Short mmCIF file of C-alpha atoms in Angstrom, two decimals:
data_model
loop_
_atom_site.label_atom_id
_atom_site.label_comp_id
_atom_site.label_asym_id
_atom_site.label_seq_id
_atom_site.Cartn_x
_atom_site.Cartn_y
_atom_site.Cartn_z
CA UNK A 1 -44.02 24.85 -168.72
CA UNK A 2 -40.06 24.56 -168.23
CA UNK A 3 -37.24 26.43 -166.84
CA UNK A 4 -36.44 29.12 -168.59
CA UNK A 5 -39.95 29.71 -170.93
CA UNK A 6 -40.88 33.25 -171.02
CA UNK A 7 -44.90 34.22 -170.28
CA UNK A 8 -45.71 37.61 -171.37
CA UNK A 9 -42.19 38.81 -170.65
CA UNK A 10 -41.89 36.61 -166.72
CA UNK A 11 -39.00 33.91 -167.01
CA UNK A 12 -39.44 30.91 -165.50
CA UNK A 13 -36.78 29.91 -162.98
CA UNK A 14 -37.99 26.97 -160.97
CA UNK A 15 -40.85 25.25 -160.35
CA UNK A 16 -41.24 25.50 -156.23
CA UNK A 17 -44.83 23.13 -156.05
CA UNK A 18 -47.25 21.01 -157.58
CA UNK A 19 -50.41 20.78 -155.80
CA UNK A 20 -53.78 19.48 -156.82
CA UNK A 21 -54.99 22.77 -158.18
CA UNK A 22 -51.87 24.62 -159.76
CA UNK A 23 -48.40 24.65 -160.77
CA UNK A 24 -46.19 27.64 -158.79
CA UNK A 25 -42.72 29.11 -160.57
CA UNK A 26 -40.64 31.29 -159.36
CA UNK A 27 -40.44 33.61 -161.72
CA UNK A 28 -38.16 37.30 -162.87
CA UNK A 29 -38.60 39.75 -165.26
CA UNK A 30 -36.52 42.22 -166.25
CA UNK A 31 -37.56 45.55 -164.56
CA UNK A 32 -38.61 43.35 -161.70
CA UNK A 33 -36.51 42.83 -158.17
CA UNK A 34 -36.66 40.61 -156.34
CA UNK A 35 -38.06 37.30 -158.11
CA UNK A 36 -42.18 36.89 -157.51
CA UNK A 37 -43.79 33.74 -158.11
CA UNK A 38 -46.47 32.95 -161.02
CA UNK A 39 -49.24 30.71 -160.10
CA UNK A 40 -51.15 28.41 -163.02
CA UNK A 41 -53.92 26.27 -162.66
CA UNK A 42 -53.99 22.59 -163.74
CA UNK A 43 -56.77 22.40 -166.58
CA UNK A 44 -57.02 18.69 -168.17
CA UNK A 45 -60.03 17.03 -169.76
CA UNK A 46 -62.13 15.47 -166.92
CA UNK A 47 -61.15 17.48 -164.17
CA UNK A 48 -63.01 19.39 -161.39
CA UNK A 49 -63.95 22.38 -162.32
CA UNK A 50 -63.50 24.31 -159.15
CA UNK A 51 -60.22 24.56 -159.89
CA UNK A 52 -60.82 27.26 -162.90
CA UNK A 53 -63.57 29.21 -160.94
CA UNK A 54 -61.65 29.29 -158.02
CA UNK A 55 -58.65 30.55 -160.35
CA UNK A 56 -61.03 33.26 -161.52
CA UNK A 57 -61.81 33.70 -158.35
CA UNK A 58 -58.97 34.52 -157.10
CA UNK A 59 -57.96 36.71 -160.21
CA UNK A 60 -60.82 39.12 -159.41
CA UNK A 61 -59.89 39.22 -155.75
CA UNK A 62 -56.02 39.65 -155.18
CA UNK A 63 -55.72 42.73 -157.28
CA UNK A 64 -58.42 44.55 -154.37
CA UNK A 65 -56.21 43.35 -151.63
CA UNK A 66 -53.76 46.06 -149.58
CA UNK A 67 -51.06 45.58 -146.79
CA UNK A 68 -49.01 42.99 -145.96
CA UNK A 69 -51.77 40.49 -144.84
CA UNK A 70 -51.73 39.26 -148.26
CA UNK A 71 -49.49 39.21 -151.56
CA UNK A 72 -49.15 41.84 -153.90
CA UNK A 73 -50.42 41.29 -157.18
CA UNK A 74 -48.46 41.81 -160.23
CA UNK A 75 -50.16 40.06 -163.44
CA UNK A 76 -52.39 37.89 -164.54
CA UNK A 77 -53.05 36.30 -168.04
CA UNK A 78 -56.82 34.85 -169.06
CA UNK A 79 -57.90 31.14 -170.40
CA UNK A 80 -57.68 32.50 -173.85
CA UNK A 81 -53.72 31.63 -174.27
CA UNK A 82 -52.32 31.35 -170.68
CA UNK A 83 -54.32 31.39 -167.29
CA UNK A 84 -51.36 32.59 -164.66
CA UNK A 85 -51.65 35.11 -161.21
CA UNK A 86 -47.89 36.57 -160.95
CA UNK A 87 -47.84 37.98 -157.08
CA UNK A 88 -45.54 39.03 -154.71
CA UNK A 89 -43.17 35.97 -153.20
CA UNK A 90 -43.49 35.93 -149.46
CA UNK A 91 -40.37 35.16 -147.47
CA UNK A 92 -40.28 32.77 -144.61
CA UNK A 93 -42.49 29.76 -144.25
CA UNK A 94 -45.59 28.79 -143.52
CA UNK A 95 -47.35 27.13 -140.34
CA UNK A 96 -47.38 23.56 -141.92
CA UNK A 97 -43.63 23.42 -141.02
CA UNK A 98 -44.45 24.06 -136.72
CA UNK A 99 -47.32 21.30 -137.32
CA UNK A 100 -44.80 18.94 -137.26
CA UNK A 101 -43.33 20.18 -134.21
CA UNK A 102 -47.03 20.02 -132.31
CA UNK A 103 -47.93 20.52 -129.69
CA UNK A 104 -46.63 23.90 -129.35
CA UNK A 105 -45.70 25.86 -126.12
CA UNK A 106 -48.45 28.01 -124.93
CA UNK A 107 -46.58 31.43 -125.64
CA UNK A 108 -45.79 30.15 -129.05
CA UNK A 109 -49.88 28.84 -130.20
CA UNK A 110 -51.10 32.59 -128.50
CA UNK A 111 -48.00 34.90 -130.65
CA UNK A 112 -49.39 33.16 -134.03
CA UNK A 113 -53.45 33.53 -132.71
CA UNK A 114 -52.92 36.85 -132.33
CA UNK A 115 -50.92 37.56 -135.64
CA UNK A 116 -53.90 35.49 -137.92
CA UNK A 117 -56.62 37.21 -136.51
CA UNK A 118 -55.24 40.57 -136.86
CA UNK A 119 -54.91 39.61 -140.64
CA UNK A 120 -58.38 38.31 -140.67
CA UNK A 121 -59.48 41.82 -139.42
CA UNK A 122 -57.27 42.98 -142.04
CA UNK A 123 -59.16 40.79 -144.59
CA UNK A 124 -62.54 41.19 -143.61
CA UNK A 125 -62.16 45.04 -143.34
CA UNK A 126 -61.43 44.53 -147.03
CA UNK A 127 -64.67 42.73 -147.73
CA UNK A 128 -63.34 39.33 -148.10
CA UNK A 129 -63.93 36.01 -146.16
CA UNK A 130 -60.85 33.48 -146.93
CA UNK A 131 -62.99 30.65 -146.14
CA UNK A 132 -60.03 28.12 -146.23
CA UNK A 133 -57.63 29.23 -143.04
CA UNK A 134 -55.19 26.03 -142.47
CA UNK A 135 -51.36 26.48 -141.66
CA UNK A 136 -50.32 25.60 -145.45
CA UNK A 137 -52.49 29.00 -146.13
CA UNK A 138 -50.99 31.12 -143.39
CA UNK A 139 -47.60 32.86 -143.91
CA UNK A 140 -45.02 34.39 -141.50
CA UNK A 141 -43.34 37.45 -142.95
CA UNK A 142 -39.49 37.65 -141.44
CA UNK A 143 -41.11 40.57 -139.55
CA UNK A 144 -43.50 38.69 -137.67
CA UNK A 145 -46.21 39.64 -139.56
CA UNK A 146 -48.68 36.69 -140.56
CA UNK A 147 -49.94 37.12 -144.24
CA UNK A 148 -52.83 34.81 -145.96
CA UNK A 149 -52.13 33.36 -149.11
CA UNK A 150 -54.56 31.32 -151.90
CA UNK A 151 -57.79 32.86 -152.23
CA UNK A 152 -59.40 30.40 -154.50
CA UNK A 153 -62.18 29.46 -152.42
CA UNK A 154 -62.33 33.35 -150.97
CA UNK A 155 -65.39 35.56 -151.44
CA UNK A 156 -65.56 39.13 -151.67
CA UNK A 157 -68.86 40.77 -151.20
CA UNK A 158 -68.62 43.13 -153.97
CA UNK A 159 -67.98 40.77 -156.11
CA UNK A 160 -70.13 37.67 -158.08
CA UNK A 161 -69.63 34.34 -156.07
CA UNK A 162 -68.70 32.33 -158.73
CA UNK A 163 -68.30 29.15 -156.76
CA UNK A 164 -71.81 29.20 -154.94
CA UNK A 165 -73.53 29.97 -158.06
CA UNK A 166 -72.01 26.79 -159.74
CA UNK A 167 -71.30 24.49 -157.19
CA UNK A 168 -73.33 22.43 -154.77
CA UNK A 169 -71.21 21.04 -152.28
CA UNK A 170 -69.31 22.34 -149.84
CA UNK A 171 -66.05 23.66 -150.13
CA UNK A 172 -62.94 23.93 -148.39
CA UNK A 173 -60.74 21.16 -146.78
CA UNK A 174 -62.88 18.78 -144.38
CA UNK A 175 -60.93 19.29 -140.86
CA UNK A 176 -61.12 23.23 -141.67
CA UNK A 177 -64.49 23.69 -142.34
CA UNK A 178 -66.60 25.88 -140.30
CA UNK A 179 -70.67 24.56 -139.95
CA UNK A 180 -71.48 27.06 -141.84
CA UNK A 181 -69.67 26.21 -144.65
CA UNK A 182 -70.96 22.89 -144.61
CA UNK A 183 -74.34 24.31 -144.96
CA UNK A 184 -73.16 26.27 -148.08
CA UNK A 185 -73.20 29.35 -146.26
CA UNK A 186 -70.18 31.27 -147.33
CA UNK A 187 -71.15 35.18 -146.35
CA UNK A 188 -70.41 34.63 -142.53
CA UNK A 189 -66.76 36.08 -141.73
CA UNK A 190 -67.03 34.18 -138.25
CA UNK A 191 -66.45 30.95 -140.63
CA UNK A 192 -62.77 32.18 -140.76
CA UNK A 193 -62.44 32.46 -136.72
CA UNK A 194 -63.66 28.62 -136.44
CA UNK A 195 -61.10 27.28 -138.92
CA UNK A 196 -58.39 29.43 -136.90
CA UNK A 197 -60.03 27.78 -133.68
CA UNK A 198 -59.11 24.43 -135.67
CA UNK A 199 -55.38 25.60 -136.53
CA UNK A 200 -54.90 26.62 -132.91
CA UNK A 201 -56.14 23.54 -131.01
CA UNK A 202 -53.72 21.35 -133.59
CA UNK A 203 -50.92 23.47 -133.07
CA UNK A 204 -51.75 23.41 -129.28
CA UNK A 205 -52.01 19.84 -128.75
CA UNK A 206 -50.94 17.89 -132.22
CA UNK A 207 -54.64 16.65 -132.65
CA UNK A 208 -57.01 17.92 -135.11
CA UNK A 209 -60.39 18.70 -133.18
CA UNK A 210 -62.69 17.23 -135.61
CA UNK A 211 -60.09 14.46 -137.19
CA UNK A 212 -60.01 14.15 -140.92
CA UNK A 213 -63.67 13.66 -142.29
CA UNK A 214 -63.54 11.75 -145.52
CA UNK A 215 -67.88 11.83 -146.43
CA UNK A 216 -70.46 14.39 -145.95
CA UNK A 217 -71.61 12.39 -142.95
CA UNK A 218 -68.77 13.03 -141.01
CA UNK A 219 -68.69 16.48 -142.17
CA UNK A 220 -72.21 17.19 -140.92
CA UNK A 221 -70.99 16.11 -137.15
CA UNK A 222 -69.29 19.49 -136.31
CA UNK A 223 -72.99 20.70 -136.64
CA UNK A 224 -73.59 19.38 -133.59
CA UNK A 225 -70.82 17.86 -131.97
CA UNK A 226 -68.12 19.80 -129.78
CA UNK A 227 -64.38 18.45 -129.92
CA UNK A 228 -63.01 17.21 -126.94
CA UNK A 229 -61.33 20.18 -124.96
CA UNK A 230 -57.88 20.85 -125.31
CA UNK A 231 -56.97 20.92 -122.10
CA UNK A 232 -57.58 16.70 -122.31
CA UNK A 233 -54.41 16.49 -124.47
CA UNK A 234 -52.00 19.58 -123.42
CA UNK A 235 -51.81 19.80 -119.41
CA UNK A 236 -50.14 22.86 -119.89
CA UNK A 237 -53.62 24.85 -121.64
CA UNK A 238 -54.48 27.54 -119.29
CA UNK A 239 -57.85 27.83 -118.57
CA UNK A 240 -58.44 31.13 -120.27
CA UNK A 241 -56.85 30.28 -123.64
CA UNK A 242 -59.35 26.62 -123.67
CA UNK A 243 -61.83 29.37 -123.45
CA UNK A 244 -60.63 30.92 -125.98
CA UNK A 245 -60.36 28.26 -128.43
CA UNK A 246 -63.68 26.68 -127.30
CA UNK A 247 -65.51 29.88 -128.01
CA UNK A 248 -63.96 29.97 -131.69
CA UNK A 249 -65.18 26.44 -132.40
CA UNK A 250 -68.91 26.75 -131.33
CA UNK A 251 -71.37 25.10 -134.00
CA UNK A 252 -73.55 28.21 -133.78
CA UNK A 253 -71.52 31.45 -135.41
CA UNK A 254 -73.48 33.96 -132.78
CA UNK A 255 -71.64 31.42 -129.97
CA UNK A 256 -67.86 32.50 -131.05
CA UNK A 257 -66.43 35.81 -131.40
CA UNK A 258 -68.29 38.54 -132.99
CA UNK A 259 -64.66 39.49 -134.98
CA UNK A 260 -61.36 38.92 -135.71
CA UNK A 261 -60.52 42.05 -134.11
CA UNK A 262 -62.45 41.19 -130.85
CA UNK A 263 -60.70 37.69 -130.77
CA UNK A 264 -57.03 39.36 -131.37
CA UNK A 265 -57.42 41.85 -128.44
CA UNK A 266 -58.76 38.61 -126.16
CA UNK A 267 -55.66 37.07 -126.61
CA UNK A 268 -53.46 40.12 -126.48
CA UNK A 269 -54.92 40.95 -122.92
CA UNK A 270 -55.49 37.18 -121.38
CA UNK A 271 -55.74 38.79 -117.74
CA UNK A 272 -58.81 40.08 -119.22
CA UNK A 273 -61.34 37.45 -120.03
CA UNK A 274 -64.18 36.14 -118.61
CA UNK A 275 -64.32 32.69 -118.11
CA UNK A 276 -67.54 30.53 -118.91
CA UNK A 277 -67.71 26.82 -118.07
CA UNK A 278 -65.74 26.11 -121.29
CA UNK A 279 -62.72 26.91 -119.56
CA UNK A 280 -63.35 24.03 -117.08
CA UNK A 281 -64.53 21.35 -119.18
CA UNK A 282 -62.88 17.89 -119.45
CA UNK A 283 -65.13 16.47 -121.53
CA UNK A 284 -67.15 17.04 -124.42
CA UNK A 285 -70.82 17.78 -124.13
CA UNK A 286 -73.16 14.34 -123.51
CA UNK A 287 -74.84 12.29 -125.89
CA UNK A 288 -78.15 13.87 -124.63
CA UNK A 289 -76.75 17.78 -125.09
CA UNK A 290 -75.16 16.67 -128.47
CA UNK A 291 -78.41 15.27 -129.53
CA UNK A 292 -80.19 18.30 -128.17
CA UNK A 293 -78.00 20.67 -130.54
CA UNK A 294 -78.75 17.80 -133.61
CA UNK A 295 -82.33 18.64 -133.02
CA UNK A 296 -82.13 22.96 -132.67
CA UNK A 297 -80.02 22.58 -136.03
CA UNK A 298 -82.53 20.80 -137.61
CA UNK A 299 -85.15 23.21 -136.79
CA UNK A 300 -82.99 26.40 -137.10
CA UNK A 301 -84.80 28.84 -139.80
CA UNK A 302 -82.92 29.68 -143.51
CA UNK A 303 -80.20 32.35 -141.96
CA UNK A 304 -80.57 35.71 -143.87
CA UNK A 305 -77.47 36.84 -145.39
CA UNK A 306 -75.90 40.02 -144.64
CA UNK A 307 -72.94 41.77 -146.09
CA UNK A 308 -69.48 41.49 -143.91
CA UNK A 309 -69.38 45.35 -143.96
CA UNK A 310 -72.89 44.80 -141.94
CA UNK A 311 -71.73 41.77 -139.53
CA UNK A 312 -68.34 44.12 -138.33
CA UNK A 313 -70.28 47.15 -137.82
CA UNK A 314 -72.57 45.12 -135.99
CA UNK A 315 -69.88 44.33 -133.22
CA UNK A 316 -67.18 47.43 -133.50
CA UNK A 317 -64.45 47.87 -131.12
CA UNK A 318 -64.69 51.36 -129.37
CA UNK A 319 -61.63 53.33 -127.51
CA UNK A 320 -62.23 56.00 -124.95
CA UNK A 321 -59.17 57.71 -124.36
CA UNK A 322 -58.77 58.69 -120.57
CA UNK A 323 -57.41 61.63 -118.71
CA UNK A 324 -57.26 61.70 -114.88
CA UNK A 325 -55.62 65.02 -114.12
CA UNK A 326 -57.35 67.93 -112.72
CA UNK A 327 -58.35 69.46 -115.64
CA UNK A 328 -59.51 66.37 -117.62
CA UNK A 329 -61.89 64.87 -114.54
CA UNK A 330 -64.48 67.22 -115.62
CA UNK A 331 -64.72 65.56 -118.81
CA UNK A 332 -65.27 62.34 -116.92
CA UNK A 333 -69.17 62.39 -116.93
CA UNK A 334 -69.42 63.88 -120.37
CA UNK A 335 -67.13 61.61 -122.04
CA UNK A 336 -68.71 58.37 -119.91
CA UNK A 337 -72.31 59.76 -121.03
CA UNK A 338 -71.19 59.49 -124.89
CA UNK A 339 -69.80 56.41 -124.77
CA UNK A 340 -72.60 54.96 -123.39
CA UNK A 341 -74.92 56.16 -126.26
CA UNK A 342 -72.32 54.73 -128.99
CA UNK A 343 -72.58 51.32 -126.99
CA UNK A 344 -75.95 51.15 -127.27
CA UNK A 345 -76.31 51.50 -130.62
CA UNK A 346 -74.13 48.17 -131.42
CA UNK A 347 -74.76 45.41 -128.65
CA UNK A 348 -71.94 43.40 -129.73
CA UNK A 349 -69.67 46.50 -129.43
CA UNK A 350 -66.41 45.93 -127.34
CA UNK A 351 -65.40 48.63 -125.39
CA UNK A 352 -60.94 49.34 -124.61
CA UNK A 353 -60.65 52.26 -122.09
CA UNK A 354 -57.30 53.19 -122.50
CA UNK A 355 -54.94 55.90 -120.41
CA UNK A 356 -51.97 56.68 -120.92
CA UNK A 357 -49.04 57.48 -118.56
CA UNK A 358 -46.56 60.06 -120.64
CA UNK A 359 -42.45 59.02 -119.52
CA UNK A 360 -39.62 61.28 -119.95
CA UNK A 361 -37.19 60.76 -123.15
CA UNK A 362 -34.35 61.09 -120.52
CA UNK A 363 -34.63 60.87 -116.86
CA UNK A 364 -35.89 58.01 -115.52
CA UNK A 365 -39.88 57.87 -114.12
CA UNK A 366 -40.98 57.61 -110.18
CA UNK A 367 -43.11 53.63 -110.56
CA UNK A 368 -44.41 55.15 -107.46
CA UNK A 369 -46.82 58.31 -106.84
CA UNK A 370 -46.30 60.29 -103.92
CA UNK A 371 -48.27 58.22 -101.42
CA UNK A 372 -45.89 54.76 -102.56
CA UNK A 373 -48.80 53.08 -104.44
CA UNK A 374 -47.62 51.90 -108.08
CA UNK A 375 -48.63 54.21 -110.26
CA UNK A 376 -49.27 52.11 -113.25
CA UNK A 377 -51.41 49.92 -110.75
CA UNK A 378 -53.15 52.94 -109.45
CA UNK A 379 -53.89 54.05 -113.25
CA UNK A 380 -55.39 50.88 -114.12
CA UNK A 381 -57.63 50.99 -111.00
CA UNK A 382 -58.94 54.48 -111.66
CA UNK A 383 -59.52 53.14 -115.57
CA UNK A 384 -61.89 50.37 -113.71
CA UNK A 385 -63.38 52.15 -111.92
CA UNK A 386 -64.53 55.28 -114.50
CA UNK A 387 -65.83 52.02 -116.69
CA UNK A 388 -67.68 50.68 -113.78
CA UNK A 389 -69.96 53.47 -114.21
CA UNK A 390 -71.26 52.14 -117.80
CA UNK A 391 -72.67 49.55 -116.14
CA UNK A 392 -71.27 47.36 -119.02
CA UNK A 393 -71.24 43.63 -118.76
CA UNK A 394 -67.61 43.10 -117.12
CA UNK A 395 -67.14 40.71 -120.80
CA UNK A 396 -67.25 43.58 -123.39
CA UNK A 397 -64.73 45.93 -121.34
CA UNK A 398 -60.78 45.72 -121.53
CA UNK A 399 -58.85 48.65 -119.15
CA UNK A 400 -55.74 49.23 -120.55
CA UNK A 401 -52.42 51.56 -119.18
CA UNK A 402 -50.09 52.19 -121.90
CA UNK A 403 -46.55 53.90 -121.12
CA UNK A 404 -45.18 56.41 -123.39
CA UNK A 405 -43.03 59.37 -124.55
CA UNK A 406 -45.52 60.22 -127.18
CA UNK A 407 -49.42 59.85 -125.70
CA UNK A 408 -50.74 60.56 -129.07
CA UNK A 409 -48.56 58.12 -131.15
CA UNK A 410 -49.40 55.63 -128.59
CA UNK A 411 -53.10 56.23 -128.78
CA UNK A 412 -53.13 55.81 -132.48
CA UNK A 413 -50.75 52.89 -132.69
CA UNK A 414 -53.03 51.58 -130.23
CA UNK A 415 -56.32 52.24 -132.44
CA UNK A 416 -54.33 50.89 -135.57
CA UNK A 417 -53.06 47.68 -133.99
CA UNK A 418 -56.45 46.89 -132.11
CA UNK A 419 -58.23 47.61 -135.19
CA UNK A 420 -60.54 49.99 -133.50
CA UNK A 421 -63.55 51.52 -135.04
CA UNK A 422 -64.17 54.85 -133.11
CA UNK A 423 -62.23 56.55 -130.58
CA UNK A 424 -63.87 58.96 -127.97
CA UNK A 425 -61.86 61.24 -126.49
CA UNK A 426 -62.24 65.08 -124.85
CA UNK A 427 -61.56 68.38 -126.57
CA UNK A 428 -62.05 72.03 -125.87
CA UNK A 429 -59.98 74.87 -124.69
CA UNK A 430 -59.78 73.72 -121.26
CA UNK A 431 -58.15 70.51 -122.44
CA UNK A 432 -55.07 72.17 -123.53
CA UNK A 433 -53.71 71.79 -119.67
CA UNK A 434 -54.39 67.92 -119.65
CA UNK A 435 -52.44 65.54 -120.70
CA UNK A 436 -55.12 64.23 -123.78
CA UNK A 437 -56.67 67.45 -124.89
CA UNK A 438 -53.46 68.98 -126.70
CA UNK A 439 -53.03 66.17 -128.98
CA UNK A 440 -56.61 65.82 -129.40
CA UNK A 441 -55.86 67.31 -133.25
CA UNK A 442 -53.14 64.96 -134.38
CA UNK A 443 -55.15 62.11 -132.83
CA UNK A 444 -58.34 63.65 -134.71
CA UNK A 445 -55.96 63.91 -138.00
CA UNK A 446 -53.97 60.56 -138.10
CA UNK A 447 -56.82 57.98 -136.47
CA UNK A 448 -57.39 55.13 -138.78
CA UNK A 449 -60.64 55.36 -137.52
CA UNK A 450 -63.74 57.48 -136.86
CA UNK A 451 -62.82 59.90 -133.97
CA UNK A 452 -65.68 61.79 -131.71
CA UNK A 453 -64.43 64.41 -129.44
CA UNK A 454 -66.54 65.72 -126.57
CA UNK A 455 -66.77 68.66 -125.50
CA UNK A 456 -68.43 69.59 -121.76
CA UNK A 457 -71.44 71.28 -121.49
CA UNK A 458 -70.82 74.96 -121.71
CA UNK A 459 -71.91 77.21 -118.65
CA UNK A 460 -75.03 79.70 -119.00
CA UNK A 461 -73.22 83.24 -119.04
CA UNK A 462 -75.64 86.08 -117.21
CA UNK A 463 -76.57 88.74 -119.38
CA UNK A 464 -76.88 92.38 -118.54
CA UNK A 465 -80.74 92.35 -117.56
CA UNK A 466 -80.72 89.45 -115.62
CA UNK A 467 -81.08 86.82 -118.17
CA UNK A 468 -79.28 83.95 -118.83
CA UNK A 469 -76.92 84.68 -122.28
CA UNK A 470 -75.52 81.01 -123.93
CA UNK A 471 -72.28 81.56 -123.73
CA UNK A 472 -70.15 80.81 -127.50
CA UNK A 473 -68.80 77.21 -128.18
CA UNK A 474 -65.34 77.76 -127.58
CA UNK A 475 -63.57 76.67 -130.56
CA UNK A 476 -60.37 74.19 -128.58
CA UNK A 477 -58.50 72.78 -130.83
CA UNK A 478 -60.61 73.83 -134.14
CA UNK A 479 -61.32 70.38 -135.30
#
């Protein structure tokens, strides 16, 4: 390939990299603005071939990806005259160039946790593990927005896994590699939250957690063997963010965060988490606990795979939308008494209770309510306090005030950004005087997510001979 060929009518400008798999151009046509880039494998007698299945890979995969969590594909030509991918050309850069600057400032290592795991969330809703998340992989739109790129060791579970049907050994790159993935277990999405556990704890303190393993040997320690906390090399790690990280990086998958999504709204509300003895530790574990784990990993049965549709339904996040005026306290019970049943059904749900304080467009709002408490303080009390009576562990509830001109847009930006799975929320006639129950309907409408609205239980109406006459549902908002 040189400057200026043309592939299936895509002129080559430059080539931008050569790495160990494939050749990248930047490359135009002419109905096309601005320039995209065209990725081809390397293909020479002798070599690995991962490098063509993971190509294939990857051609099967990027054309079933949406948003802006990953490029958009274009083209793609076949082995039978020219193997390329032509996708969309990210701007900006990607994390390798802030792993030279490690460590990081705190506010800097939580921004970029947060913006990865929402596009994991985005991924795995998608059906597809990455299963090689390093910063060389990880993207930063001028936005802000953090987008995955090369998904040539990626698996999508609708799709033939090409790589575990012909290859034995594990893949990825050694310090990224989840246990999991040493084991030749690539179904688990959780493998992708321990190789973002690695990128954070380099980024945080300039030290790779498990060093650069060069033989399946050292490989195989992470199976057993915690890293040394990060709190030993950056001073400045609060507590609650070691905790974090720890928690991502646990040998056993069920140890670290159930999904992306639940790890993403962890970090968004760090006033929120429950501390373990992670977020003390100095040390790692003993020889005698390390051995320990060697021993329950030996003796650990054949782990049944299950499809990542399963694993995030599994541990959903759930959103009951609050209303403490008059009118919406009677929906208090009712509404608690539903949510309860939809946690029960998924123990690894996470529960946000979320109100919402609606501000004027052009005066300025009272902070204060009329006795002088705060009233954004006094919101997120009463939120407590109506979750309190769940009887939830205190770990798999978040209480959340938003502020806003528009409840409903704030409700649903909240779902959409949180990645929620269902959001509870009261309807009926009487709702129309509360602040929730007349946007009930556009909530209902625009969700990106299942929506259950609950209605009170309707009072027995007396009938003319004495009898009690069920009164008829009243039909609210008629959703």
């Amino acid at each position: 390939m040189r400057p200026g060929d043309v592939i299936d009518g895509f002129r080559l400008v430059e080539r931008m990299h050569v790495g160990g798999m494939a050749h990248l151009w930047r490359v135009t046509r002419d109905d096309m603005s601005p320039t995209a880039i065209l990725k081809a494998p390397i293909v020479q007698d002798g070599d690995d071939a991962t490098a063509i299945v993971g190509f294939e890979m990857e051609q099967m995969i990027l054309p079933l990806l949406g948003g802006p969590h990953a490029p958009k594909f274009i083209a793609s030509g076949d082995f039978t005259r020219q193997p390329y991918i032509v996708m969309e050309l990210i701007a900006g850069e990607s994390l390798l160039a802030r792993v030279e600057h490690a460590p990081l400032p705190v506010e800097e290592v939580v921004e970029i946790g947060i913006g990865v795991a929402h596009a994991l969330a985005d991924l795995h809703s998608q059906n597809v593990i990455h299963l090689d998340i390093k910063p060389s992989n990880i993207m930063r739109r001028p936005g802000g927005e953090f987008a995955l790129i090369d998904f040539g060791l990626s698996r999508h579970d609708l799709l033939p896994d090409l790589l575990a049907e012909e290859f034995r050994l594990p893949l990825g790159t050694g310090p990224y590699l989840s246990p999991e993935q040493i084991r030749r277990d690539r179904g688990d999405p959780r493998s992708d939250l321990f190789s973002l556990g690695v990128v954070l704890y380099y980024l945080l303190t300039g030290v790779r957690p498990f060093g650069t393993p060069r033989s399946p040997r050292a490989l195989a320690k992470r199976l057993w063997r915690d890293p040394e906390p990060p709190a030993r090399y950056n001073p400045d790690c609060p507590p609650w963010l070691q905790e974090v990280i720890l928690r991502c990086l646990e040998p056993g998958p069920d140890l670290r965060y159930p999904t992306a999504a639940q790890l993403a709204l962890d970090l968004a509300t760090p006033e929120q988490i429950r501390l373990t003895e992670r977020a003390d530790k100095r040390r790692a574990d003993s020889w005698l606990t390390a051995r320990r784990r060697w021993w329950l990993q030996k003796l650990a049965p054949m782990r049944h795979p299950r499809t990542i549709a399963a694993r995030r339904a599994s541990a959903p996040i759930v959103m009951a939308a609050l209303d403490f005026s008059e009118a919406g306290a009677a929906f208090g019970d009712a509404l608690r008494e539903t949510v309860g049943r939809v946690m029960t059904t998924a123990p690894g749900a996470r529960l946000a209770c979320v109100n919402v304080i609606k501000t004027s467009r052009l005066r300025i709002d009272a902070a204060q309510d009329e006795t002088g408490r705060h009233l954004h303080v006094r919101r997120l009390v009463e939120v407590r306090q109506w979750a309190a009576g769940l009887r939830l562990p205190a770990a798999q509830v978040t209480a959340h005030v938003l502020e806003a001109v528009d409840p409903a847009a704030a409700l649903i930006d909240f779902a959409r950004e949180n990645h929620v799975d269902q959001i509870v929320i009261g309807a009926g006639a009487a709702m129309r005087r509360t602040t929730i129950g007349p946007i009930a309907a556009r909530i209902g409408a625009q969700a990106p997510c299942t929506v259950t609205l609950v209605r009170p239980p309707q009072p027995a109406a007396q009938g003319g001979d004495g009898e009690d006459v069920a009164t008829e549902p009243e039909q609210g908002l008629g959703i």
